[in-house]
Coordinates of C-alpha atoms in Angstrom, one line a residue:
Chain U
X839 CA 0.0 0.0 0.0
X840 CA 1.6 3.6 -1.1
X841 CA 1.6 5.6 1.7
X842 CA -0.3 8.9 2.3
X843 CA 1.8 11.9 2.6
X844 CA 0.8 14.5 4.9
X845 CA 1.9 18.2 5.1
X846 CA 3.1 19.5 7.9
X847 CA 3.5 23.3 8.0
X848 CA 6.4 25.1 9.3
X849 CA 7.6 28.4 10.8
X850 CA 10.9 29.6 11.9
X851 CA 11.4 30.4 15.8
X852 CA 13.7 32.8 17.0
X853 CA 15.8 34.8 13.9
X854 CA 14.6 33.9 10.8
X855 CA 16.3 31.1 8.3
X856 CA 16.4 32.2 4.9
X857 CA 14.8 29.5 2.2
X858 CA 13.2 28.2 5.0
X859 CA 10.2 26.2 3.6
X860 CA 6.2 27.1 4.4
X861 CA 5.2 23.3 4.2
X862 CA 6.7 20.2 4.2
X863 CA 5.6 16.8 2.8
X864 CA 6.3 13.3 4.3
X865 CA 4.9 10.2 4.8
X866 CA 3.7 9.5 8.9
X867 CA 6.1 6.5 8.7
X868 CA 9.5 8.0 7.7
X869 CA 11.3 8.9 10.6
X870 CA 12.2 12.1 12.6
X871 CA 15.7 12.0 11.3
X872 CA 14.6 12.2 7.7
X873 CA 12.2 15.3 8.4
X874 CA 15.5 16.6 9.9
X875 CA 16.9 16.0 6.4
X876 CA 14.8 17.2 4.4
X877 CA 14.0 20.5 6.3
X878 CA 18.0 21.1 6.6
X879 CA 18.5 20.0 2.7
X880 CA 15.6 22.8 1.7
X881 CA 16.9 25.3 4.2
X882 CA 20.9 24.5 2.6
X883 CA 22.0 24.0 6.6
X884 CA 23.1 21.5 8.4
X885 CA 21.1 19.0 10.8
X886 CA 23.0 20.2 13.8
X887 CA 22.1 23.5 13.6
X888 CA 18.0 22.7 13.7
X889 CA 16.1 22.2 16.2
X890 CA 12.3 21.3 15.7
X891 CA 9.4 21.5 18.1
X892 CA 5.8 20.4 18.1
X893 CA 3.7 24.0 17.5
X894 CA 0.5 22.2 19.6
X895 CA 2.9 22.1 22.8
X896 CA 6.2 23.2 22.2
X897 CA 8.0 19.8 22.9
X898 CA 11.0 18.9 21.1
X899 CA 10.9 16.8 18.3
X900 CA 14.4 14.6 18.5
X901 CA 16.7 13.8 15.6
X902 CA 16.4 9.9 16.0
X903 CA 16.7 7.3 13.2
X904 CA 13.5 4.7 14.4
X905 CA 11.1 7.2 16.2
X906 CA 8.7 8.0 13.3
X907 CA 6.6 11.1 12.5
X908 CA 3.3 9.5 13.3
X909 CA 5.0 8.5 16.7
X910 CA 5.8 12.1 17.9
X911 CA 1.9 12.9 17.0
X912 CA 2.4 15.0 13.9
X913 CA -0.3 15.0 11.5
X914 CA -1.5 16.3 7.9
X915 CA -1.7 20.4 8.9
X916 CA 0.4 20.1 12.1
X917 CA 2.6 23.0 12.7
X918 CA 6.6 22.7 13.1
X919 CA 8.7 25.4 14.6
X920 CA 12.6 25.1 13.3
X921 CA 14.8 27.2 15.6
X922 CA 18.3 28.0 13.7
X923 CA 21.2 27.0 17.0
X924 CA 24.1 28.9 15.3
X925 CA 27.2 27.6 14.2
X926 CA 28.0 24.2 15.5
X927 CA 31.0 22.8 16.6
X928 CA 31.8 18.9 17.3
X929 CA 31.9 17.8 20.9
X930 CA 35.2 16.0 20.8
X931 CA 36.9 19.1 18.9
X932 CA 36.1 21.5 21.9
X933 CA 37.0 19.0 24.4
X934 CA 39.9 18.4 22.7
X935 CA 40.3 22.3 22.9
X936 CA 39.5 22.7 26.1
X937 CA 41.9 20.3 27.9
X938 CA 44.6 21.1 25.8
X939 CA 44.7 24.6 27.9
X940 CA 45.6 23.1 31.4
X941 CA 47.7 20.4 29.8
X942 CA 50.0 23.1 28.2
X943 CA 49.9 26.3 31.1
X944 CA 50.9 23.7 34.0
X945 CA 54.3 23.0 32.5
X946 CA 54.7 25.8 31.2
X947 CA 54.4 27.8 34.3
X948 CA 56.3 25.2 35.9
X949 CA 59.3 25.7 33.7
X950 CA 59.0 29.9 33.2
X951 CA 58.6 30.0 37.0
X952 CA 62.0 32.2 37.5
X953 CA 60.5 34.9 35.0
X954 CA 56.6 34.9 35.8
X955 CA 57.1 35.5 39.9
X956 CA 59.6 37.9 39.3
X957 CA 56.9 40.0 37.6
X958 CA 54.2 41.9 39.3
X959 CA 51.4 41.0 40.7
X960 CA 54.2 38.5 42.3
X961 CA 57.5 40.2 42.3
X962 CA 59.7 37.7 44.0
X963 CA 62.8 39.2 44.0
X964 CA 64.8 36.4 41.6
X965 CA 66.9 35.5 44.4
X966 CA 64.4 34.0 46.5
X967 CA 62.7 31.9 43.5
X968 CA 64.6 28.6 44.1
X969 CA 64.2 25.6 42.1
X970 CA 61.1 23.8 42.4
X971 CA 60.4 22.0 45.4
X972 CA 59.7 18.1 45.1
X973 CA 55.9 18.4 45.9
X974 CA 55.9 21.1 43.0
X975 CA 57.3 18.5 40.5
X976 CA 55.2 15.8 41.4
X977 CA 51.8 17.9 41.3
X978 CA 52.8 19.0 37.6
X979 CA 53.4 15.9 37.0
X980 CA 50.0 14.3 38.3
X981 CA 48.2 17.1 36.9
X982 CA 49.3 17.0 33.3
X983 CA 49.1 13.4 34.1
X984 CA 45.0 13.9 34.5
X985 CA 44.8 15.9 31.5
X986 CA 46.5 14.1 29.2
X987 CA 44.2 11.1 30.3
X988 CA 41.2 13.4 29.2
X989 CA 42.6 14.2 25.8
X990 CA 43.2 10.7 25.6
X991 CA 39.5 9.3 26.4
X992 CA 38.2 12.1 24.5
X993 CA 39.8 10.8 21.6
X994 CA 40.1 7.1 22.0
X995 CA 37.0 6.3 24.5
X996 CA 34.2 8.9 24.3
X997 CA 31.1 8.3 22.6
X998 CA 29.2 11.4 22.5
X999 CA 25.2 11.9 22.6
X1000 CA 25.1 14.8 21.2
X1001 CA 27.3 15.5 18.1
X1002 CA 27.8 19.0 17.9
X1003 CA 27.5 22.4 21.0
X1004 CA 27.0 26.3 19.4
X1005 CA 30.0 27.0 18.7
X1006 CA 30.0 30.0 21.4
X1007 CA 30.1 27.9 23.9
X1008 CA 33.7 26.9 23.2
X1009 CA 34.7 30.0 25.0
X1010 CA 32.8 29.7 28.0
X1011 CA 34.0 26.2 28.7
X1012 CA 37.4 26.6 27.5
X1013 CA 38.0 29.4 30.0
X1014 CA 36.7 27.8 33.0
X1015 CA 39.6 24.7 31.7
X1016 CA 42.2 27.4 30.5
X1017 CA 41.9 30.0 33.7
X1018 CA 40.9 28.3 36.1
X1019 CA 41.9 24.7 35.9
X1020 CA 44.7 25.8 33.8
X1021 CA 46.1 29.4 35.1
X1022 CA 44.5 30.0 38.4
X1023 CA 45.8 26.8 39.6
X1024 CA 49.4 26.6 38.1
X1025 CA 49.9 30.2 39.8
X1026 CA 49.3 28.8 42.8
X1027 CA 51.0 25.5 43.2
X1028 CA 54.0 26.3 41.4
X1029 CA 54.4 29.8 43.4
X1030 CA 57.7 30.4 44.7
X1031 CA 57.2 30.3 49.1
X1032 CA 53.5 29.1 48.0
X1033 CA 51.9 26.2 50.0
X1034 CA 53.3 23.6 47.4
X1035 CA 56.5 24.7 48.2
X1036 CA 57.0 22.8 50.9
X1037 CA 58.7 19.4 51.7
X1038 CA 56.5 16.2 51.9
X1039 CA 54.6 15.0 54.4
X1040 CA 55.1 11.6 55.5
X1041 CA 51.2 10.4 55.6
X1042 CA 49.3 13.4 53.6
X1043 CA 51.7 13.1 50.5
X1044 CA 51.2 9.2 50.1
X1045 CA 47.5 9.4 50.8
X1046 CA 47.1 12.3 48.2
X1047 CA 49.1 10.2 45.6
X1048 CA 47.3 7.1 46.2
X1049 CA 43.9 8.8 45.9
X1050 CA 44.6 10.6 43.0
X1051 CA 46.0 7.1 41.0
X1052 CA 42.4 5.4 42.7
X1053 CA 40.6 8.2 41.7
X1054 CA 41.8 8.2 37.6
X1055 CA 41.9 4.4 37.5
X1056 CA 38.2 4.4 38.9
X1057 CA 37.3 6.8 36.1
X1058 CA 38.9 5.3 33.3
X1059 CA 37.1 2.6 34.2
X1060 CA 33.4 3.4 34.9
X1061 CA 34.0 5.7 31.2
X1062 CA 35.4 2.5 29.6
X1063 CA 32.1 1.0 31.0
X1064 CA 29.9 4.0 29.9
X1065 CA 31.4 3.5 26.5
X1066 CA 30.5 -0.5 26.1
X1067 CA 27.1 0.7 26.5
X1068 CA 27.0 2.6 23.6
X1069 CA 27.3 0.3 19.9
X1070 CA 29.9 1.9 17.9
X1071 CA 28.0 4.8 16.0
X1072 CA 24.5 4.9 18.1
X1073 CA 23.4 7.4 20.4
X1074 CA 21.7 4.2 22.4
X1075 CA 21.6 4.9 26.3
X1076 CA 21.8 2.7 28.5
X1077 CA 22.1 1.6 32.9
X1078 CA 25.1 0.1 34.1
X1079 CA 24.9 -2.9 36.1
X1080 CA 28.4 -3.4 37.5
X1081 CA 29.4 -2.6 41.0
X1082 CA 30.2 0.8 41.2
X1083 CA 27.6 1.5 39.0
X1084 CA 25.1 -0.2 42.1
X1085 CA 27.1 2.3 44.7
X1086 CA 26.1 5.7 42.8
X1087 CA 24.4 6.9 39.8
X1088 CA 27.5 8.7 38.5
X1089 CA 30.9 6.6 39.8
X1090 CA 32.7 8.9 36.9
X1091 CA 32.3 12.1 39.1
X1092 CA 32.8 10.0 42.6
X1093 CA 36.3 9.0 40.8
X1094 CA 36.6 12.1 39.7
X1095 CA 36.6 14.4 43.1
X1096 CA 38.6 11.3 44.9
X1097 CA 41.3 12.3 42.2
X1098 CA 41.3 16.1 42.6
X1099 CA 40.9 15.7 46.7
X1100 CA 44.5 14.1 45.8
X1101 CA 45.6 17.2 44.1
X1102 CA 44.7 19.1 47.3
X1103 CA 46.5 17.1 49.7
X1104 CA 49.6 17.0 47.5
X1105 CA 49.9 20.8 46.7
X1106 CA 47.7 22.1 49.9
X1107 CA 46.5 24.9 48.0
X1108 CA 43.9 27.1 48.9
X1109 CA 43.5 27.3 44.8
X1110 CA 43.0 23.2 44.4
X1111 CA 40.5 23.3 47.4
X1112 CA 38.2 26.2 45.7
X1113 CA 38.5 24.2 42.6
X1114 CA 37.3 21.2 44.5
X1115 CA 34.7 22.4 45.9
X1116 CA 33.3 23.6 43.0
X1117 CA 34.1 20.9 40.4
X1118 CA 31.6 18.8 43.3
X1119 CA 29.4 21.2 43.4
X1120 CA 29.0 21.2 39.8
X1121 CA 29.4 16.8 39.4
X1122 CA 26.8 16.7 42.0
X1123 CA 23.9 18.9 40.3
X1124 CA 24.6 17.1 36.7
X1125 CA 24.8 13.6 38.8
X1126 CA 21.2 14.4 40.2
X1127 CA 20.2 15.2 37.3
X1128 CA 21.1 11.9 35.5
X1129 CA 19.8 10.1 37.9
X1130 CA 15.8 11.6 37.7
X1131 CA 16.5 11.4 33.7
X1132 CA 17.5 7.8 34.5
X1133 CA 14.0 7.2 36.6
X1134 CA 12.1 8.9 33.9
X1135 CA 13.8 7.2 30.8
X1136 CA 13.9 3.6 32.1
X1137 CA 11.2 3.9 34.6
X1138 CA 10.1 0.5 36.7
X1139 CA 13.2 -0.9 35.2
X1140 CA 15.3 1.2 36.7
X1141 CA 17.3 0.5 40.2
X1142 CA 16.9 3.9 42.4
X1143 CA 20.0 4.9 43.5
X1144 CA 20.1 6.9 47.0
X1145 CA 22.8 8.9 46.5
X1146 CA 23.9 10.4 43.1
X1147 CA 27.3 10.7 43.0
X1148 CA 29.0 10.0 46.5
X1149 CA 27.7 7.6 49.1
X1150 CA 26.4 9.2 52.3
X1151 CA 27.1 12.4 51.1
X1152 CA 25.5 13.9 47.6
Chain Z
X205 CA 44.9 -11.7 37.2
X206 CA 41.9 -13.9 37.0
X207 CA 39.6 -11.0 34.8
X208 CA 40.7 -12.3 31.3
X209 CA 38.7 -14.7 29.6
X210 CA 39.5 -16.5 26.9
X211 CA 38.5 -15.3 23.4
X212 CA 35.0 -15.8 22.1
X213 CA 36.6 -17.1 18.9
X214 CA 35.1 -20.9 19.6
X215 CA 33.6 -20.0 16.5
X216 CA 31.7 -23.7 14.7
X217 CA 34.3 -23.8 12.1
X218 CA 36.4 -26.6 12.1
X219 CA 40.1 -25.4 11.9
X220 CA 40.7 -22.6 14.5
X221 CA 41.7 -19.2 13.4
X222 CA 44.9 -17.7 13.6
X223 CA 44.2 -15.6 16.8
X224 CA 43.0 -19.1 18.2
X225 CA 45.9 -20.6 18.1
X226 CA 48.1 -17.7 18.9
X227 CA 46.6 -17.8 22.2
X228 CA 46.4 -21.5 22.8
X229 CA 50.4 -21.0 22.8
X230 CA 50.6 -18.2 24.8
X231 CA 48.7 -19.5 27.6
X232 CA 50.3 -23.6 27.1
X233 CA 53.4 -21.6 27.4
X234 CA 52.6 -19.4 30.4
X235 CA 51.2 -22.5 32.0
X236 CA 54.3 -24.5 32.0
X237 CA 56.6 -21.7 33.0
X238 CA 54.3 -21.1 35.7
X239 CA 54.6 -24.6 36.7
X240 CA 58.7 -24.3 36.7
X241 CA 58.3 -21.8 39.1
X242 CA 55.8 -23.6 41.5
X243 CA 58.4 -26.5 41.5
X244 CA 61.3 -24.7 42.2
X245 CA 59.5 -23.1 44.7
X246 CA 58.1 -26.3 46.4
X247 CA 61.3 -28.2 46.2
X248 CA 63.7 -25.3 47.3
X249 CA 61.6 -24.4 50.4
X250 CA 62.4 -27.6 52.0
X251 CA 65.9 -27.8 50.5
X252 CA 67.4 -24.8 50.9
X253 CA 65.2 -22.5 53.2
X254 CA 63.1 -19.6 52.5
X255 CA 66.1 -17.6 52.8
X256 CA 68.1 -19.1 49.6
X257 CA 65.0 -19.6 47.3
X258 CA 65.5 -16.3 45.6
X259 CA 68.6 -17.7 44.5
X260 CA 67.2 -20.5 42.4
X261 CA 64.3 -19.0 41.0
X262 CA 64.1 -15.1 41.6
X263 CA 65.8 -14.4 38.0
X264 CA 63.3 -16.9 36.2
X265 CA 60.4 -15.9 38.1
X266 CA 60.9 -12.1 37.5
X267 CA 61.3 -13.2 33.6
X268 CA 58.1 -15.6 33.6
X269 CA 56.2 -12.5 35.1
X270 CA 57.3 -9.8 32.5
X271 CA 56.1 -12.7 29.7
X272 CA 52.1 -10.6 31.2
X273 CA 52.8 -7.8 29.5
X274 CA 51.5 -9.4 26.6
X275 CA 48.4 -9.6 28.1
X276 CA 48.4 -5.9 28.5
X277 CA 49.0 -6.2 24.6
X278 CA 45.9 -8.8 24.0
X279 CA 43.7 -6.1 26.4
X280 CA 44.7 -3.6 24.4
X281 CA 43.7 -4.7 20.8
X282 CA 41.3 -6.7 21.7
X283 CA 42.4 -9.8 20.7
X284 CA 40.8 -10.9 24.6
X285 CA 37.8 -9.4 26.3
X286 CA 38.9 -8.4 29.5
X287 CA 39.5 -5.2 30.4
X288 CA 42.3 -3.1 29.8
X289 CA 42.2 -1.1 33.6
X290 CA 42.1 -4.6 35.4
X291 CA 44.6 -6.3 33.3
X292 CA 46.9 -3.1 33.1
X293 CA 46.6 -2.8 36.8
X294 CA 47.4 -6.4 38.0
X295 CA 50.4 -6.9 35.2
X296 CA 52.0 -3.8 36.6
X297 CA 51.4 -4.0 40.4
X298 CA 52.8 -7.6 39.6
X299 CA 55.9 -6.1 37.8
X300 CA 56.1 -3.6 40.6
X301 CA 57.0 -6.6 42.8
X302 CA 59.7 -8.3 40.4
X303 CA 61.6 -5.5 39.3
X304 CA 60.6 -2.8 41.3
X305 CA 61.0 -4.3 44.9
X306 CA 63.0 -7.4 44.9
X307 CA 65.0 -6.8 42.0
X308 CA 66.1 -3.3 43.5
X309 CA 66.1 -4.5 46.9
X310 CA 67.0 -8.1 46.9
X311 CA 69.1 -7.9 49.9
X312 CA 66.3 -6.8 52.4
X313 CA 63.1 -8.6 50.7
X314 CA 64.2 -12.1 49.0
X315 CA 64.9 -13.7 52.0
X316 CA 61.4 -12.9 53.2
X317 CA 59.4 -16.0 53.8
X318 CA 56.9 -13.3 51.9
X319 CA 58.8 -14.2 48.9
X320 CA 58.5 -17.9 48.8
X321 CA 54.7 -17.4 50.1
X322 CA 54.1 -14.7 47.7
X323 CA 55.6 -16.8 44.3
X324 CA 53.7 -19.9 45.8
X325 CA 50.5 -18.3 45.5
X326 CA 51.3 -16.2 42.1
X327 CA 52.4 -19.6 40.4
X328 CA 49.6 -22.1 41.4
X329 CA 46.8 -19.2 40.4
X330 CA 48.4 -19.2 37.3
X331 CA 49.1 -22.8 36.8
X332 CA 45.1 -23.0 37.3
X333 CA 44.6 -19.8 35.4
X334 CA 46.7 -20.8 32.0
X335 CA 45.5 -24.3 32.0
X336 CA 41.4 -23.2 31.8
X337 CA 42.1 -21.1 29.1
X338 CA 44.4 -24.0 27.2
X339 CA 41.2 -26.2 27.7
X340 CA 38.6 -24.1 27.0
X341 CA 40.4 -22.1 24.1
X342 CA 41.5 -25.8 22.6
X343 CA 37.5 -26.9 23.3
X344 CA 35.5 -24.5 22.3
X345 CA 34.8 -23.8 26.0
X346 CA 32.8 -26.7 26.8
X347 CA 35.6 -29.2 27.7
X348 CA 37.0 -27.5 30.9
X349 CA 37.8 -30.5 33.5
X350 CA 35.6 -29.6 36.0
X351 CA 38.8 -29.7 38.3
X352 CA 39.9 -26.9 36.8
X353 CA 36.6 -24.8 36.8
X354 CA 36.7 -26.0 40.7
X355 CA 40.1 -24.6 41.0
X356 CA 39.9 -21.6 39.8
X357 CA 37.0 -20.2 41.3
X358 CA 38.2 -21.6 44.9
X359 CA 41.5 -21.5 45.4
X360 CA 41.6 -17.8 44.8
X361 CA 39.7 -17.4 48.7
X362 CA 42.8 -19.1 50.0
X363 CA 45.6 -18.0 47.4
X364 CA 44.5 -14.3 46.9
X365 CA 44.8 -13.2 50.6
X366 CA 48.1 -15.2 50.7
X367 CA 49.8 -13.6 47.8
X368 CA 48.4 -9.8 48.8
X369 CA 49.8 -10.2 52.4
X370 CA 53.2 -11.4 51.1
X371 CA 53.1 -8.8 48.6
X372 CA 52.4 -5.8 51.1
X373 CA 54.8 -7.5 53.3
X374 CA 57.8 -7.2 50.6
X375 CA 56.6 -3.5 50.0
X376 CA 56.7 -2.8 53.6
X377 CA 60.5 -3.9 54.2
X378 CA 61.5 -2.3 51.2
X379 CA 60.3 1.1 52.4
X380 CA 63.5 1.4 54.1
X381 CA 66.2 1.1 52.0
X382 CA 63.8 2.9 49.5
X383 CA 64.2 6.4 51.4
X384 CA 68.1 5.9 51.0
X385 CA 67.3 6.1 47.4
X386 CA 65.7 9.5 48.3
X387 CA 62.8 10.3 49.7
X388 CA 60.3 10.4 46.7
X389 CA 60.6 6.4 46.8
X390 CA 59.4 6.0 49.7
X391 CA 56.5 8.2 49.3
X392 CA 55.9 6.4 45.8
X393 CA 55.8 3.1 48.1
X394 CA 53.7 4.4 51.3
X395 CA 51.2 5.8 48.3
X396 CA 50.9 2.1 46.4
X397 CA 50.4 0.7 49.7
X398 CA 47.4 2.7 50.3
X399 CA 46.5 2.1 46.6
X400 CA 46.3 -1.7 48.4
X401 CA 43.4 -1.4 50.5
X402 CA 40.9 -0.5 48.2
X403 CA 42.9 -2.7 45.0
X404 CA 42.5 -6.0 47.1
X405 CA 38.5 -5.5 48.1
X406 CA 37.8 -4.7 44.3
X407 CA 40.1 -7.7 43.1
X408 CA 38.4 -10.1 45.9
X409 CA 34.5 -9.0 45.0
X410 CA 35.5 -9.0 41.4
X411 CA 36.0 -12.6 42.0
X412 CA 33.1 -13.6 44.1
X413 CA 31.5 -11.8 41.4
X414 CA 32.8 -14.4 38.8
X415 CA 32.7 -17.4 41.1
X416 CA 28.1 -16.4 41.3
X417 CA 28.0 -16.0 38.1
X418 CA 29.5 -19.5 37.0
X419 CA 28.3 -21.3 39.9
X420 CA 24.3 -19.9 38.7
X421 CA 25.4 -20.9 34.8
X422 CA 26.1 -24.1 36.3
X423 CA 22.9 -25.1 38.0
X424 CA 21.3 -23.5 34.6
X425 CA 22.7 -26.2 33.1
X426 CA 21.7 -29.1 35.2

């Protein structure tokens, strides 16, 4: 039986998109991703750029290859609204660009100390900058460590759900990696008379090593874990079912802070500690979130988790 | 190092692919190495004393373990299944031991009863270990002598405690002579023992993890 094509009609939402079509026609069976398609083919933009909701009740219509039109309730004189997101750029290319900020400023600073602290706001007179201190050289080292294991999994392990982020936002995120992670925190570990430059401490130095090598092997795991989830190619979500996975909804953050409460016991620094706090505080709102989407997504099937992202605690 | 299984390549064709037999050798090989070590072990203990065992079978244990890092290799491209962090992380706390501790510090660790107790249990896991995978790689997985399949998922409740106290034990009494070396080593060795504590309650549910799930397939079957 040929199959009855219905028009659905469509207006632009937010600034206009030139050659933006009035109608479109498809069949109810073809699927969301080909009215992304099409629209994008007639509008000569990409698919990453649109973003279509229903005009009855503003939902979102998704770009997905087996959810059909009829399924999202769109029928013969229904009303699209195509929003225009900007430029788009791929997720791994701003990760990429993001982590490559920190993983270049920590050496750097570590090397150019004599020259950057003996220029204001610092001016330590050049006699007093010594060479680094032992804590200093291991804390550049575990922290370019971290960062080069990011650049790695972004390349090698990541599979992404989303494939592109406005382009815009590449400055935002890079600057919280490039200042803050990156800048702020470099300043002040590798500080001349700084709290980092100090000799060890017999039990805090060990136990900040060991959690920070507990805390990246933990997250290279749960991430390899997150990533045999996810065929090759799909956007497919799915639960994990292996232990730490049980513990929390979000092991990956858990790991995470166990590996940057590490950092702050190694280099003490009031800088690490701010960073911390807020790098939790962050983890533990995108954790809670994951876990309701987790409850609504999967529903009865789904395990409740009591805590989100660190037992007892968040 | 009980997390890698043997490949799913028990495939219904008749001759046994390349990757098959690749591994069929690696393991027989590992398995009979292993089994040199066990018997030097065993036979030098009461011959010589725990104090001279190193002696006879430090150099060829410390080579047999390095052999692993092909494991690391089969992880890594896939040619096995298990994961790379568990694999990575028992190959090189194991390599940590061989070259890191007793080769550097022979004088204060081999004569260790530690050692003997820790080589004992390393060799007769992997004796059991190899051997499963040379049967179920050369059967298709359905010929494992249930001895074996008894084996491995016992002995580890025994063997694994043994061979993580003699392998703390080793990394205590080198903590010493470690700080001579400067004072970064020692660190490096206080932080790995820490890294112990919650590495040996992973390792140990990992495996009563394994030991459920074959003893359930098991009754499945019966």
């Amino acid at each position: 039986m040929a199959s009855k094509t219905i028009t659905l009609s469509i207006r632009p939402r937010g600034k206009p998109i030139k050659k933006l079509p009035e109608e479109t026609a498809v069949a109810p069976e073809d699927s969301t991703e080909q009215l992304y398609k099409k629209i994008a083919a007639s509008a000569g933009t990409s698919v990453h750029r649109l973003r279509i909701t229903k005009g009855i009740d503003g939902s979102v219509v998704g770009n997905a290859k087996n959810v059909t039109i009829a399924q999202v309730d769109l029928h013969d004189k229904s009303t699209i609204y195509v929003k225009d997101l900007g430029p788009q750029l791929g997720w791994r290319f701003v990760y990429i660009i993001e982590y490559l900020g920190p993983l270049l400023i920590h050496p750097l600073v570590y090397y150019l100390r004599p020259y950057i602290f003996s220029l204001p706001p610092f001016s330590v007179p050049s006699s007093k900058i010594g060479a680094p201190s032992d804590l200093q050289t291991l804390s550049c080292a575990l922290i370019t460590l971290h960062f080069l294991k990011r650049e790695f999994e972004t390349i090698f392990v990541h599979r992404f759900s989303l494939a592109t982020m406005p382009a815009r936002n590449i400055v935002k995120n890079s600057g919280h990696y490039w200042l803050f992670s990156g800048l702020f925190l470099a300043l002040s570990i590798y500080r001349p008379t700084g709290p980092t430059d100090s000799p060890y401490s017999p039990l805090l130095t060990p136990l900040g090593i060991a959690l920070f090598f507990i805390g990246e092997l933990g997250n290279l795991w749960t991430h390899l874990t997150l990533r045999g989830l996810r065929p090759a190619g799909s956007t497919e979500r799915g639960v994990p079912q292996t232990w730490p996975f049980k513990l929390v909804t979000c092991p990956n953050y858990m790991f995470e802070a166990y590996a940057w409460t590490g950092v702050l016991l190694l280099t003490r620094s009031l800088a690490a500690a701010l960073f911390l706090v807020l790098g939790v505080g962050q983890m533990a709102v995108w954790a809670k979130k994951k876990e309701s989407r987790y409850r609504k997504e999967f529903g009865a099937n789904y395990q409740k988790k009591r805590f989100a992202m660190i037992p007892g605690l968040v | 190092m009980d997390t890698s299984k043997p490949a799913a390549s028990s495939s219904a064709a008749p001759r046994r692919s390349f990757k098959a037999q690749y591994l069929i050798l690696y393991n027989f090989v590992s398995a009979v190495l292993w089994t040199t070590v066990f018997g030097r072990v065993v036979l030098l203990v009461p011959l010589v004393g725990f104090t001279h065992v190193y002696g006879g079978v430090g150099n060829f244990a410390k080579w047999t373990q390095t052999l692993a890092l092909l494991e690391v290799v089969h992880a890594l491209f896939g040619i096995v299944r298990s994961p790379i962090t568990t694999t990575g992380m028992q190959v090189a706390s194991r390599l940590l031991l061989v070259w890191g501790i007793v080769n550097n510090f022979t004088r204060q660790t081999a004569p260790s009863v530690a050692y003997s107790t820790m080589l004992f249990a390393w060799s007769f896991t992997e004796i059991v270990r190899y051997s499963y995978f040379v049967a179920a790689l050369g059967s298709g997985g359905s010929g494992v002598p249930k001895i074996l399949t008894w084996l491995r998922y016992n002995t580890f409740y025994v063997l694994y405690p043994l061979g993580i106290l003699s392998e703390v034990t080793l990394v205590y009494k080198s903590l010493g002579p470690a700080k001579e070396w400067g004072y970064i080593y020692e660190i490096i060795l206080k932080s790995v023992l820490l890294i112990y504590i919650p590495g040996s309650y992973i390792l140990y549910s990992h495996m009563m993890a394994q030991r459920r799930k074959v003893l359930r397939g098991k009754q499945r079957q019966t």
